Coordinates of N, CA and C in Angstrom, one line a residue:
X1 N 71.7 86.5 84.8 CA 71.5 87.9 84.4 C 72.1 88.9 85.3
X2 N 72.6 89.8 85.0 CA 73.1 91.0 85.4 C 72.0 91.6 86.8
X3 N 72.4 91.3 88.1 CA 71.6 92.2 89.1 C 71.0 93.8 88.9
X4 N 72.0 94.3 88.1 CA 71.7 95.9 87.9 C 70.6 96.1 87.0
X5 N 70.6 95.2 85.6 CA 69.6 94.6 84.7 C 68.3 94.5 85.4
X6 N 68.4 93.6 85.7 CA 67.2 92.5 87.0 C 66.7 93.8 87.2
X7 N 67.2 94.4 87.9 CA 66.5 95.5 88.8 C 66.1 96.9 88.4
X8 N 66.6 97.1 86.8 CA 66.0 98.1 86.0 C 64.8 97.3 85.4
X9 N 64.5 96.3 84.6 CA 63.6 95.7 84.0 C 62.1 95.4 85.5
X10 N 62.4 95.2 86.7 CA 61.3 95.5 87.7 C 61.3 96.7 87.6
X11 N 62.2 97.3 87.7 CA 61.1 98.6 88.0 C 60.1 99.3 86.8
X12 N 60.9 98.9 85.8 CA 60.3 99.1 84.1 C 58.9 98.6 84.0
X13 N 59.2 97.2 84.7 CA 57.7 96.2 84.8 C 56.6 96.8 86.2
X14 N 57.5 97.6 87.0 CA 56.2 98.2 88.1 C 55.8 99.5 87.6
X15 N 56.4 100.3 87.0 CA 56.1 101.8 86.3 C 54.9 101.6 85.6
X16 N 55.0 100.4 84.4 CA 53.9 100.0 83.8 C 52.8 99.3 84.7
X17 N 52.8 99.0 85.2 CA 51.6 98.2 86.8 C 51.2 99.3 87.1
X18 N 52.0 100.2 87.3 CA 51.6 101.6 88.2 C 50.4 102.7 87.4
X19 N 51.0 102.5 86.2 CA 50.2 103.5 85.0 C 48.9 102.4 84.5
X20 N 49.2 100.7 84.8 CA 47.9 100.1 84.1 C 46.9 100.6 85.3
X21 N 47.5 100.5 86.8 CA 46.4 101.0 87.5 C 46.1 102.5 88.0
X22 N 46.7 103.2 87.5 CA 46.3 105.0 87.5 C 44.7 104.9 86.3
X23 N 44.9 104.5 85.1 CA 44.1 104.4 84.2 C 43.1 103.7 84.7
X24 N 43.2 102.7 84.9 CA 41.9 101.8 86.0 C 41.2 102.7 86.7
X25 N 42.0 103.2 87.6 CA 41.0 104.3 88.3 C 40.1 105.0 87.5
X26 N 41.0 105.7 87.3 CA 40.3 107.2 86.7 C 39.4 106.4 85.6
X27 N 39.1 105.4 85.3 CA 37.9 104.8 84.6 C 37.2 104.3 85.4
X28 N 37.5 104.0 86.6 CA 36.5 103.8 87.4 C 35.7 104.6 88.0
X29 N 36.1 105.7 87.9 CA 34.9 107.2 88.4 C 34.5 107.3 87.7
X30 N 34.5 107.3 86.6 CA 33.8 107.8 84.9 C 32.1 107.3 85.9
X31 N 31.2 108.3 84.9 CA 30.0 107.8 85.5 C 29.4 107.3 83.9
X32 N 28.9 105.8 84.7 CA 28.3 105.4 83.1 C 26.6 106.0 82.3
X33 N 26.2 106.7 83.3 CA 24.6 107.8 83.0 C 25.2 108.0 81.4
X34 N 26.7 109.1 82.4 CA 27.1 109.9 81.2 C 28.3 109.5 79.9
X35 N 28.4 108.4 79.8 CA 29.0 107.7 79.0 C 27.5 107.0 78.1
X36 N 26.4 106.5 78.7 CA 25.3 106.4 77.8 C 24.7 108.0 77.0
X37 N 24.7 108.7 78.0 CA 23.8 110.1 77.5 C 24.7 110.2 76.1
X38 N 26.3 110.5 76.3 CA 27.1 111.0 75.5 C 27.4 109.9 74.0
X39 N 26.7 108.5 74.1 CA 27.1 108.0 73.3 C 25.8 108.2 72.1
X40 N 24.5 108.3 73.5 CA 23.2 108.4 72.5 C 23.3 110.1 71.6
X41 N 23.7 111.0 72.2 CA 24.4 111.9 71.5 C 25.3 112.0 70.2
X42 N 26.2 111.4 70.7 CA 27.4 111.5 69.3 C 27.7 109.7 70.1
X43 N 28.2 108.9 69.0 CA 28.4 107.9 69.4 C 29.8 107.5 70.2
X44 N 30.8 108.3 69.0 CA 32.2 108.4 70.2 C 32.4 109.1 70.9
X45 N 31.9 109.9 71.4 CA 31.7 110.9 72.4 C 32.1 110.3 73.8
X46 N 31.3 109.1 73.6 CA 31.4 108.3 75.0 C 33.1 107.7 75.2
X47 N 33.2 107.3 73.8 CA 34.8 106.8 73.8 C 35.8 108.0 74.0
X48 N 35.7 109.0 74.0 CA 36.4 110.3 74.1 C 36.6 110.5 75.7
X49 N 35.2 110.5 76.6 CA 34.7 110.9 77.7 C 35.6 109.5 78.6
X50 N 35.3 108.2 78.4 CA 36.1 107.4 79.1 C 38.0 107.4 78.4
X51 N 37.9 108.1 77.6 CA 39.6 108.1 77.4 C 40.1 106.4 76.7
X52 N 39.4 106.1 76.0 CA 39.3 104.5 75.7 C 39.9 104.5 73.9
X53 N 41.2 104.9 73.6 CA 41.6 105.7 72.7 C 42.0 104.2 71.3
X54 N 42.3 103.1 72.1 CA 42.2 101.6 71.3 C 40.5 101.4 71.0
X55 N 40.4 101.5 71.7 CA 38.8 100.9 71.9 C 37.9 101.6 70.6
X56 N 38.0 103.0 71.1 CA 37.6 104.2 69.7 C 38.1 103.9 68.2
X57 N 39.2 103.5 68.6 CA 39.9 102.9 66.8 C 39.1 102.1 66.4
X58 N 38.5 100.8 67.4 CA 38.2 99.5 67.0 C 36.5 99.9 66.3
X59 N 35.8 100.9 67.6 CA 34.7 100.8 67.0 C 34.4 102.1 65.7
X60 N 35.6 103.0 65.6 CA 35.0 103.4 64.0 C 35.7 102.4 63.1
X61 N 36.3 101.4 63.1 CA 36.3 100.7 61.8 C 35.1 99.6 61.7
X62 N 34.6 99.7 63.1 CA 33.1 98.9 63.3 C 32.2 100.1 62.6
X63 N 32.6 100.7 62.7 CA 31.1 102.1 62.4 C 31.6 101.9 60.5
X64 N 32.8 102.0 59.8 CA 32.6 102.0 58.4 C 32.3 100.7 57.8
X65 N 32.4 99.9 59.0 CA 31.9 97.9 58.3 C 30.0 98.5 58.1
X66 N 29.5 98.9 59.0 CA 28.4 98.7 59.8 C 27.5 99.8 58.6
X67 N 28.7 101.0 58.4 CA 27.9 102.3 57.7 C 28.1 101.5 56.4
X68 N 28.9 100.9 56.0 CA 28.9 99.5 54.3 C 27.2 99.0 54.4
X69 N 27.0 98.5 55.6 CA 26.2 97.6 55.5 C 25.1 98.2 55.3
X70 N 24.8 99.2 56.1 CA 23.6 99.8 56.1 C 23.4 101.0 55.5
X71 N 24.5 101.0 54.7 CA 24.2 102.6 54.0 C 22.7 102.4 53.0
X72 N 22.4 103.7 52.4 CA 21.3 103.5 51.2 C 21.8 103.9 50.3
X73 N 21.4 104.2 49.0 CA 21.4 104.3 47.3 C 22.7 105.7 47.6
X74 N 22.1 106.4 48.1 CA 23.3 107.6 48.2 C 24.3 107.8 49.0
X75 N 24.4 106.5 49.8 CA 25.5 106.4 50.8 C 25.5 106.9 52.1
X76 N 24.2 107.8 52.2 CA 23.9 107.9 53.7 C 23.6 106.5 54.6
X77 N 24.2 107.3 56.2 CA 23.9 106.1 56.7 C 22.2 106.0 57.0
X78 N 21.5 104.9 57.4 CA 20.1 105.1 58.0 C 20.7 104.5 59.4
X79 N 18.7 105.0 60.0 CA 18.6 105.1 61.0 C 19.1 103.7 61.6
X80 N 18.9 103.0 61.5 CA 18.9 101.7 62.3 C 21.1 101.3 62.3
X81 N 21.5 101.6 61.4 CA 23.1 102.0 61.7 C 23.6 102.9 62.7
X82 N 22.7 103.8 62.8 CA 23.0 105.4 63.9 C 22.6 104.2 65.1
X83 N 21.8 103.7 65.3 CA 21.3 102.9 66.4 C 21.8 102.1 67.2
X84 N 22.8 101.2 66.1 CA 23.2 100.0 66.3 C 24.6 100.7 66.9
X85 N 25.2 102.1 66.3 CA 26.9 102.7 67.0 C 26.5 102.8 68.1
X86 N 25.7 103.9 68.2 CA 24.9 104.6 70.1 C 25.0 103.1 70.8
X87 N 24.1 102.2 70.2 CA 24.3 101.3 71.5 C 25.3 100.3 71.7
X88 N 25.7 100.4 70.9 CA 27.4 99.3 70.9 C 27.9 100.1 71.5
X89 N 28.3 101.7 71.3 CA 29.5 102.8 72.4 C 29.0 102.2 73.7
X90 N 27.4 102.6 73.8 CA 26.8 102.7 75.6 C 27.2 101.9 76.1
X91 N 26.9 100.4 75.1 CA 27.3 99.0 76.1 C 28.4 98.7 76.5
X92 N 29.8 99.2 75.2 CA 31.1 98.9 75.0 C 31.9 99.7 76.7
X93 N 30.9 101.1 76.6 CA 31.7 101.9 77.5 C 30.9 101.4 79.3
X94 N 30.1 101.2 78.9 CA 29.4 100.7 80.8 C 30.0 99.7 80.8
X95 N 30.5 99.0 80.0 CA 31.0 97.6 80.6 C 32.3 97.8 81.0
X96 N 33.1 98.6 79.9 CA 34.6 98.8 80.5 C 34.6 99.2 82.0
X97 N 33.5 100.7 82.0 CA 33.3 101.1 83.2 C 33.4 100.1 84.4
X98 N 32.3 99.0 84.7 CA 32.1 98.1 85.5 C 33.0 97.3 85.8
X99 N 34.1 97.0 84.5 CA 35.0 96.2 84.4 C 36.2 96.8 85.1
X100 N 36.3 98.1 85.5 CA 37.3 98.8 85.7 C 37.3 99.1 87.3
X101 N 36.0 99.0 87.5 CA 35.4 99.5 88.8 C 35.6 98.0 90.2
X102 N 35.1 96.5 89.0 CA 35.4 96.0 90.0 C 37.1 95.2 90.2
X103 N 37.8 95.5 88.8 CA 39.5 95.7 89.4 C 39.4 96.2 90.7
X104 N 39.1 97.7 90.8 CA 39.7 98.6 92.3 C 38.9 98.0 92.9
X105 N 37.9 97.0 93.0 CA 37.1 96.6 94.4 C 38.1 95.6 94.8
X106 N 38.8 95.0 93.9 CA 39.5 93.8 93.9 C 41.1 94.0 94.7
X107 N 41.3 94.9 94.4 CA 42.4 95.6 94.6 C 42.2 96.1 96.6
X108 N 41.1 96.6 96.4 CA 40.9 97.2 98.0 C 40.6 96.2 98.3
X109 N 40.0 95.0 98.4 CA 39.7 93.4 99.4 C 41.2 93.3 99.4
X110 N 42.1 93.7 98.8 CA 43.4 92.7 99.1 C 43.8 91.6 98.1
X111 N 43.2 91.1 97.1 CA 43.4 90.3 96.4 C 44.1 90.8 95.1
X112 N 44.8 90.2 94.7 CA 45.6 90.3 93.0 C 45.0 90.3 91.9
X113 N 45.0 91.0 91.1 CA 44.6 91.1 89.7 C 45.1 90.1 89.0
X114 N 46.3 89.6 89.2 CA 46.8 88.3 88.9 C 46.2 86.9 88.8
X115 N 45.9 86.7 90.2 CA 45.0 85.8 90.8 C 43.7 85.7 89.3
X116 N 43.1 87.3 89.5 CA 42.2 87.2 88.7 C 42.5 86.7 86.9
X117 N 43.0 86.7 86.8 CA 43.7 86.7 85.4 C 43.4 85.5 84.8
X118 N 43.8 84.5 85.9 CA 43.8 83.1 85.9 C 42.7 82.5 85.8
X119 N 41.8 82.6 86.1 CA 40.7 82.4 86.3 C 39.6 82.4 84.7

């Protein structure tokens, strides 16, 4: 392969490394209180607040399976549907959080994300 190649496509592949871990971060300070408060609030609120913009797609086509299932005669949703979003966001978003959090713990010991991958 072309040296000049070689060494556009690394840097292509570190820019993206660079931006997977800018986003890592800045999910890793998110506080998860307020990713619970804001989900028991409005459900994607919380997916808004962590910036989790795939994740948000996934869970409203989870919210119109879920509003199918549990709607009533008039097509409102009930309570136990409002229930089941809030706590799927809360969980969905504290976990990313934690998930994010101990990347950068992993990252400051010195170890590879790589390493982890594997595993």
């Amino acid at each position: 392969m072309d040296k000049h190649l070689q060494e556009l496509l690394q840097q292509e592949d570190q820019k993206r490394r660079d931006e997977e871990l800018r986003r890592t971060y800045a999910l890793s300070q998110k506080s998860q209180g307020v990713a619970v408060f804001l989900s028991l609030l409005l459900a994607f609120a919380a997916y808004i607040y962590t910036r989790r913009w795939k994740a948000l797609m996934i869970f409203l086509g989870w919210c119109i399976f879920v509003g199918v299932l549990f709607s009533d005669e008039e097509g409102e949703v009930s309570l136990p549907g409002l229930f089941l979003a809030s706590t799927w966001a809360a969980v969905d978003n504290c976990a990313a959080i934690q998930r994010a959090r101990e990347k950068i713990d992993l990252l400051r010991s010195g170890q590879s994300l790589d390493s982890d991958r594997e595993t």
